[in-house]
Coordinates of C-alpha atoms in Angstrom, one line a residue:
Chain A
M1 CA -39.3 21.8 38.9
S2 CA -41.8 24.6 39.4
P3 CA -42.0 27.1 36.5
N4 CA -40.6 30.1 38.5
Q5 CA -37.7 28.3 40.2
K6 CA -34.3 29.1 38.6
L7 CA -31.9 26.2 38.8
F8 CA -28.2 25.7 38.3
I9 CA -27.9 22.9 35.8
V10 CA -24.8 21.0 34.6
I11 CA -25.2 19.2 31.3
V12 CA -22.5 16.8 30.2
G13 CA -22.3 16.2 26.4
C14 CA -23.2 18.8 23.9
G15 CA -24.6 16.6 21.2
R16 CA -28.1 16.8 19.8
L17 CA -29.8 16.1 23.1
G18 CA -27.4 18.1 25.3
S19 CA -27.4 21.2 23.1
Y20 CA -31.2 21.0 22.7
L21 CA -31.7 20.9 26.5
A22 CA -29.0 23.6 27.1
N23 CA -30.7 26.0 24.6
R24 CA -34.2 25.3 26.0
L25 CA -33.3 25.5 29.7
S26 CA -31.1 28.6 29.1
S27 CA -33.9 30.4 27.4
E28 CA -36.2 29.6 30.3
G29 CA -33.8 31.5 32.5
H30 CA -31.9 28.7 34.2
S31 CA -28.1 28.9 34.8
I32 CA -26.4 26.3 32.7
V33 CA -22.9 24.9 32.4
I34 CA -22.4 22.6 29.5
V35 CA -19.4 20.2 29.2
D36 CA -18.0 18.5 26.1
I37 CA -14.7 17.0 25.2
N38 CA -14.8 18.7 21.7
E39 CA -14.9 22.4 21.5
S40 CA -16.6 22.3 18.1
A41 CA -19.6 20.6 19.8
F42 CA -20.5 24.0 21.3
D43 CA -21.3 25.2 17.7
A44 CA -24.7 23.5 18.3
L45 CA -25.6 26.1 21.0
S46 CA -27.9 28.9 19.9
A47 CA -26.9 32.5 19.8
E48 CA -29.3 33.1 22.8
Y49 CA -27.6 30.5 25.0
S50 CA -26.3 32.5 27.9
G51 CA -24.6 29.7 30.0
F52 CA -21.0 28.6 30.4
R53 CA -19.0 26.1 28.3
V54 CA -16.4 23.8 29.7
E55 CA -14.2 21.9 27.3
G56 CA -12.9 18.7 28.8
D57 CA -13.3 15.0 29.5
A58 CA -16.1 14.5 32.0
T59 CA -14.5 11.3 33.4
E60 CA -11.7 13.6 34.8
L61 CA -12.7 14.8 38.2
A62 CA -11.0 18.2 37.7
V63 CA -13.3 18.9 34.7
L64 CA -16.4 18.2 36.7
K65 CA -15.1 20.5 39.5
Q66 CA -14.4 23.2 37.0
A67 CA -18.0 22.9 35.8
K68 CA -19.0 23.6 39.5
I69 CA -20.9 20.3 39.7
D70 CA -20.8 20.6 43.5
K71 CA -23.1 23.5 43.3
A72 CA -25.6 22.0 40.8
D73 CA -29.3 21.5 41.5
L74 CA -29.5 19.1 38.6
V75 CA -27.0 17.2 36.5
I76 CA -27.9 15.7 33.1
A77 CA -25.5 13.2 31.6
A78 CA -26.1 13.1 27.9
T79 CA -22.9 12.0 26.1
R80 CA -23.1 9.4 23.4
E81 CA -21.4 6.8 25.6
D82 CA -23.6 5.0 28.2
N83 CA -20.7 4.3 30.5
I84 CA -19.6 7.9 30.7
N85 CA -23.1 8.9 31.5
L86 CA -23.4 6.3 34.2
M87 CA -20.1 7.3 35.7
V88 CA -20.8 11.0 35.7
A89 CA -24.3 10.4 37.2
Q90 CA -22.8 8.3 40.0
V91 CA -20.0 10.8 40.7
A92 CA -22.6 13.6 40.8
K93 CA -24.9 11.7 43.1
K94 CA -22.6 10.0 45.5
L95 CA -19.6 12.3 45.7
F96 CA -21.1 15.7 45.1
R97 CA -24.5 15.0 46.5
V98 CA -26.3 16.7 43.6
P99 CA -30.1 16.6 44.5
R100 CA -31.2 15.4 41.1
V101 CA -29.2 13.5 38.5
M102 CA -30.3 12.0 35.2
A103 CA -28.4 9.8 32.8
R104 CA -29.3 8.9 29.2
V105 CA -28.6 5.2 28.5
F106 CA -29.1 3.7 25.1
E107 CA -28.6 0.1 26.0
T108 CA -31.9 -1.3 27.4
K109 CA -30.2 -4.0 29.6
R110 CA -27.9 -1.4 31.3
E111 CA -30.9 0.9 31.8
K112 CA -32.6 -1.6 34.0
I113 CA -29.6 -2.4 36.1
Y114 CA -28.8 1.2 36.9
R115 CA -32.4 2.1 37.6
D116 CA -32.2 -0.7 40.2
F117 CA -29.1 1.0 41.7
G118 CA -31.1 4.3 42.2
I119 CA -29.7 6.2 39.2
E120 CA -32.5 8.0 37.3
T121 CA -32.0 6.8 33.7
I122 CA -33.7 7.7 30.5
C123 CA -33.6 5.2 27.7
P124 CA -34.3 6.6 24.2
T125 CA -34.5 3.1 22.8
L126 CA -37.3 2.1 25.2
I127 CA -39.1 5.4 24.7
A128 CA -39.0 5.2 20.9
G129 CA -39.8 1.5 21.0
D130 CA -42.8 2.0 23.2
V131 CA -44.2 4.9 21.1
L132 CA -43.8 2.9 17.9
L133 CA -45.5 -0.2 19.4
E134 CA -48.3 1.9 20.8
S135 CA -49.0 3.5 17.4
L136 CA -48.8 0.1 15.8
M137 CA -51.4 -1.1 18.2
K138 CA -53.7 1.8 17.3
L139 CA -53.2 1.0 13.7
S140 CA -54.1 -2.6 14.1
V141 CA -57.3 -1.5 15.9
I142 CA -58.2 0.6 12.9
T143 CA -57.5 -2.2 10.5
E144 CA -59.2 -4.6 12.8
K145 CA -57.3 -7.7 11.8
G146 CA -54.0 -6.0 12.0
G147 CA -52.8 -7.0 8.6
R148 CA -52.7 -5.3 5.2
Q149 CA -56.1 -5.0 3.7
Chain B
M1 CA -8.1 -18.8 42.0
N2 CA -10.4 -17.7 39.1
I3 CA -9.4 -14.4 37.6
L4 CA -11.4 -12.5 35.0
I5 CA -9.5 -9.8 33.1
V6 CA -11.1 -7.2 30.9
G7 CA -8.9 -5.3 28.5
G8 CA -6.2 -5.7 25.9
G9 CA -2.7 -5.0 24.8
K10 CA 0.6 -6.2 26.2
V11 CA -0.4 -5.6 29.8
V12 CA -3.1 -8.2 29.6
Y13 CA -0.9 -10.7 27.8
F14 CA 1.8 -10.4 30.5
L15 CA -0.8 -10.4 33.3
C16 CA -2.2 -13.6 31.9
R17 CA 1.2 -15.2 31.8
T18 CA 2.0 -14.2 35.4
F19 CA -1.3 -15.5 36.7
L20 CA -1.1 -18.7 34.7
S21 CA 2.4 -19.4 36.0
K22 CA 0.9 -19.2 39.5
G23 CA -1.6 -21.8 38.6
Y24 CA -4.6 -19.5 38.4
K25 CA -7.5 -20.0 36.0
V26 CA -7.7 -17.0 33.7
T27 CA -10.5 -15.6 31.5
V28 CA -10.0 -12.6 29.3
I29 CA -12.7 -10.4 27.7
N30 CA -11.5 -8.3 24.8
R31 CA -13.4 -6.3 22.2
D32 CA -10.9 -6.8 19.4
Q33 CA -11.5 -10.0 17.5
D34 CA -7.9 -10.3 16.2
E35 CA -6.5 -9.8 19.6
C36 CA -8.8 -12.5 21.0
T37 CA -7.5 -15.0 18.4
W38 CA -3.9 -14.0 19.1
L39 CA -4.3 -14.5 22.9
A40 CA -6.2 -17.8 22.6
R41 CA -3.4 -19.2 20.3
R42 CA -0.6 -18.2 22.7
L43 CA -1.9 -18.8 26.2
K44 CA -4.1 -21.3 28.0
V45 CA -6.7 -18.8 28.8
T46 CA -10.4 -18.7 28.0
V47 CA -11.0 -15.7 25.7
V48 CA -14.4 -14.1 25.3
Y49 CA -14.9 -11.6 22.5
G50 CA -17.1 -8.6 23.4
D51 CA -17.8 -5.6 25.5
G52 CA -16.9 -6.3 29.2
S53 CA -19.4 -3.7 30.5
D54 CA -22.2 -5.8 28.9
S55 CA -23.7 -8.1 31.6
Q56 CA -24.4 -10.8 29.1
I57 CA -20.7 -11.0 28.1
L58 CA -19.6 -11.0 31.7
E59 CA -22.0 -13.9 32.3
E60 CA -20.6 -15.8 29.3
A61 CA -17.1 -15.3 30.7
G62 CA -18.2 -16.9 33.9
A63 CA -18.2 -13.8 36.1
D64 CA -20.3 -15.4 38.7
A65 CA -17.5 -18.0 39.4
A66 CA -14.7 -15.4 39.4
D67 CA -12.8 -14.7 42.6
A68 CA -11.5 -11.4 41.2
V69 CA -12.2 -9.1 38.3
L70 CA -9.5 -6.9 36.9
A71 CA -10.6 -4.1 34.6
V72 CA -7.7 -2.7 32.6
T73 CA -9.2 -1.1 29.6
P74 CA -7.9 2.4 28.6
N75 CA -11.2 4.1 29.7
D76 CA -12.0 4.9 33.3
Q77 CA -15.7 4.9 32.7
D78 CA -15.6 1.4 31.2
N79 CA -13.5 0.1 34.0
L80 CA -15.9 1.5 36.5
E81 CA -19.0 -0.1 34.9
I82 CA -17.2 -3.5 34.5
C83 CA -16.3 -3.6 38.2
Q84 CA -19.7 -2.4 39.4
L85 CA -21.5 -5.0 37.3
A86 CA -19.1 -7.7 38.6
D87 CA -19.7 -6.6 42.2
L88 CA -23.4 -5.9 42.1
R89 CA -24.7 -8.4 39.5
F90 CA -22.3 -11.3 39.9
R91 CA -21.2 -10.8 43.6
V92 CA -17.5 -11.0 42.7
Q93 CA -15.4 -10.6 45.9
R94 CA -12.6 -8.5 44.6
T95 CA -12.9 -5.9 41.9
L96 CA -9.8 -4.0 40.7
A97 CA -9.7 -1.2 38.2
L98 CA -7.0 0.7 36.4
V99 CA -7.6 4.5 36.3
N100 CA -6.0 7.1 34.2
D101 CA -7.0 10.2 36.3
P102 CA -5.3 9.7 39.7
D103 CA -8.3 11.5 41.3
N104 CA -10.4 8.6 40.1
E105 CA -8.7 6.3 42.6
E106 CA -10.7 7.9 45.4
V107 CA -13.8 8.2 43.2
F108 CA -13.8 4.5 42.4
R109 CA -13.3 3.6 46.1
Q110 CA -16.3 5.7 47.1
L111 CA -18.4 4.0 44.4
G112 CA -17.6 0.6 45.9
I113 CA -14.7 -0.7 43.8
T114 CA -12.3 -2.8 46.0
A115 CA -9.2 -1.1 44.6
A116 CA -8.3 1.4 41.9
F117 CA -4.7 1.9 40.6
S118 CA -3.5 4.9 38.8
T119 CA -0.5 4.2 36.6
T120 CA 0.3 7.9 36.8
R121 CA 0.5 7.8 40.6
I122 CA 2.5 4.6 40.7
L123 CA 5.1 5.9 38.2
S124 CA 5.4 9.3 39.8
S125 CA 5.9 7.7 43.2
L126 CA 8.5 5.4 41.8
I127 CA 10.3 8.3 40.3
E128 CA 10.3 10.2 43.6
Q129 CA 11.6 7.1 45.2
R130 CA 14.4 6.3 42.9
A131 CA 15.4 9.1 40.6
G132 CA 15.0 12.4 42.3
F133 CA 16.6 12.2 45.6
E134 CA 19.6 10.1 46.5
E135 CA 18.9 11.0 50.1
I136 CA 15.6 9.0 50.1
T137 CA 16.2 5.4 50.8
N138 CA 12.6 4.3 51.2
L139 CA 9.2 5.6 50.5
I140 CA 6.1 3.7 51.6
P141 CA 2.6 5.0 50.8
A142 CA 0.4 4.0 53.8
S143 CA -3.4 4.0 54.2
E144 CA -4.0 3.5 50.4
G145 CA -1.6 6.3 49.6
K146 CA -3.1 9.0 51.9
V147 CA 0.0 9.1 54.0
N148 CA 3.6 8.7 53.0
I149 CA 6.3 7.3 55.3
T150 CA 9.7 8.3 53.9
E151 CA 13.2 7.6 55.1
V152 CA 15.6 10.5 54.4
V153 CA 19.4 10.4 55.1
L154 CA 20.9 13.7 56.0
K155 CA 24.1 14.7 54.3
E156 CA 26.5 17.3 55.7
T157 CA 25.2 19.7 53.0
S158 CA 21.7 19.6 54.4
P159 CA 20.5 23.0 55.8
V160 CA 19.0 21.3 58.8
V161 CA 22.2 19.6 60.1
G162 CA 23.2 21.1 63.5
Q163 CA 19.7 22.5 64.2
P164 CA 17.3 21.5 66.8
L165 CA 14.0 20.1 65.4
I166 CA 12.0 22.9 66.9
D167 CA 13.8 25.5 64.7
I168 CA 13.2 23.6 61.4
A169 CA 10.5 25.1 59.3
L170 CA 8.8 21.9 58.2
P171 CA 5.6 22.3 56.2
E172 CA 2.2 21.6 57.8
N173 CA 1.0 18.1 58.0
S174 CA 4.5 16.6 58.3
L175 CA 6.3 15.0 61.2
V176 CA 9.8 13.6 61.9
A177 CA 8.6 10.6 63.7
S178 CA 11.9 8.9 64.5
I179 CA 15.7 9.3 64.0
L180 CA 18.0 6.4 63.4
R181 CA 21.5 7.5 64.5
E182 CA 24.4 5.0 64.6
G183 CA 22.0 2.1 64.7
Q184 CA 19.9 3.5 67.5
A185 CA 16.4 4.6 67.1
I186 CA 15.5 7.9 68.7
I187 CA 12.0 9.3 69.2
P188 CA 13.0 13.0 68.8
R189 CA 11.8 16.0 70.9
G190 CA 11.9 19.6 69.8
T191 CA 15.4 20.0 71.4
T192 CA 16.9 17.1 69.5
V193 CA 19.7 18.4 67.3
L194 CA 20.0 16.8 63.8
Q195 CA 23.3 15.4 62.7
D196 CA 25.0 14.5 59.5
G197 CA 24.2 10.8 58.6
D198 CA 20.9 10.8 60.6
H199 CA 18.2 8.7 59.0
L200 CA 14.9 10.5 59.5
I201 CA 11.6 8.7 59.4
V202 CA 9.2 11.3 58.1
I203 CA 5.4 11.0 58.0
S204 CA 3.7 13.4 55.6
L205 CA 0.8 13.8 53.2
P206 CA 1.6 13.0 49.6
E207 CA 0.9 16.6 48.5
N208 CA 3.5 18.2 50.7
L209 CA 6.2 15.5 50.5
G210 CA 8.1 17.6 47.9
Q211 CA 8.2 20.6 50.3
V212 CA 9.3 18.4 53.2
L213 CA 12.1 16.9 51.2
K214 CA 13.2 20.3 50.1
A215 CA 13.3 21.6 53.7
L216 CA 15.3 18.6 54.9
T217 CA 17.8 18.2 52.0
G218 CA 17.9 21.7 50.5
N219 CA 17.4 20.1 47.1
M220 CA 15.1 21.8 44.7
K221 CA 14.1 18.7 42.7

């Protein structure tokens, strides 16, 4: 994604991650449609958010069509449920031929399986785990023996 | 045959009973512990407690030895993942899923699931078949429901009786393929005049079946 290129992005799930991404990407000038099953979830969007909101269940094809997923340059699936994210990602990629599709997956086992299927997955558990382990390693270098001194 | 069912409720109970009576070996995965106990006490099935879209649970339930996996949870997304894992990880020959959204029948097929069934579609087709039109004697969805073959009996009140086929304003994507008249099958031409009591074999797309029936019977239902 080059800095000047303006994209049409569909984000599914307006939780902490979805709303954060929607606010950031919208302020950078991208066109956003955000989908959530609960209308109250859209309260997390900032006053500056200039994209569209679609209230509905993303496992329903009509809802994804309403969000214009067929026109999207990028789809990000960020609901709290792994299986919804994986389903939305596959529908976006295989049925609507969206060029770039990303899914958040919490469960580490699932993450690996779907990466093997060619779905781009992001696993917060692995990311946080790796960062924690890395900082632990640094700490043990400082304390040399690794234990409490 | 080895069948693995993921889901719960009465549907699963009766499915198990049906399969057991045919002599199949049945395993059930259910995420409700009480229901697992209940099933295991009543039926000779292997019950595994857990999330069926977790590959470890599928493995415990013997997915690699299953001939068919049936995913009947209330959530389309879970049924999709269960069937995909069964297909891609455990090489299960046949994967069948229940879907809520009728559009997902097609979605699931494109994503590699052997068959997807929508209760909505089945029920509405049954209603069209039985309840709405007494003139319809038979309705067969062909090619996985993409085309309907319907048998319609013309009554004297029908607006098309006495008219040649060419003058009948049938909707697009529909065809009167054959007429059964007094026990004889006729392949009609445009000049064939329709008569009271004719059985018409009509081929149409599911979406315009309603219009076709309206045109032929005059009913608004």
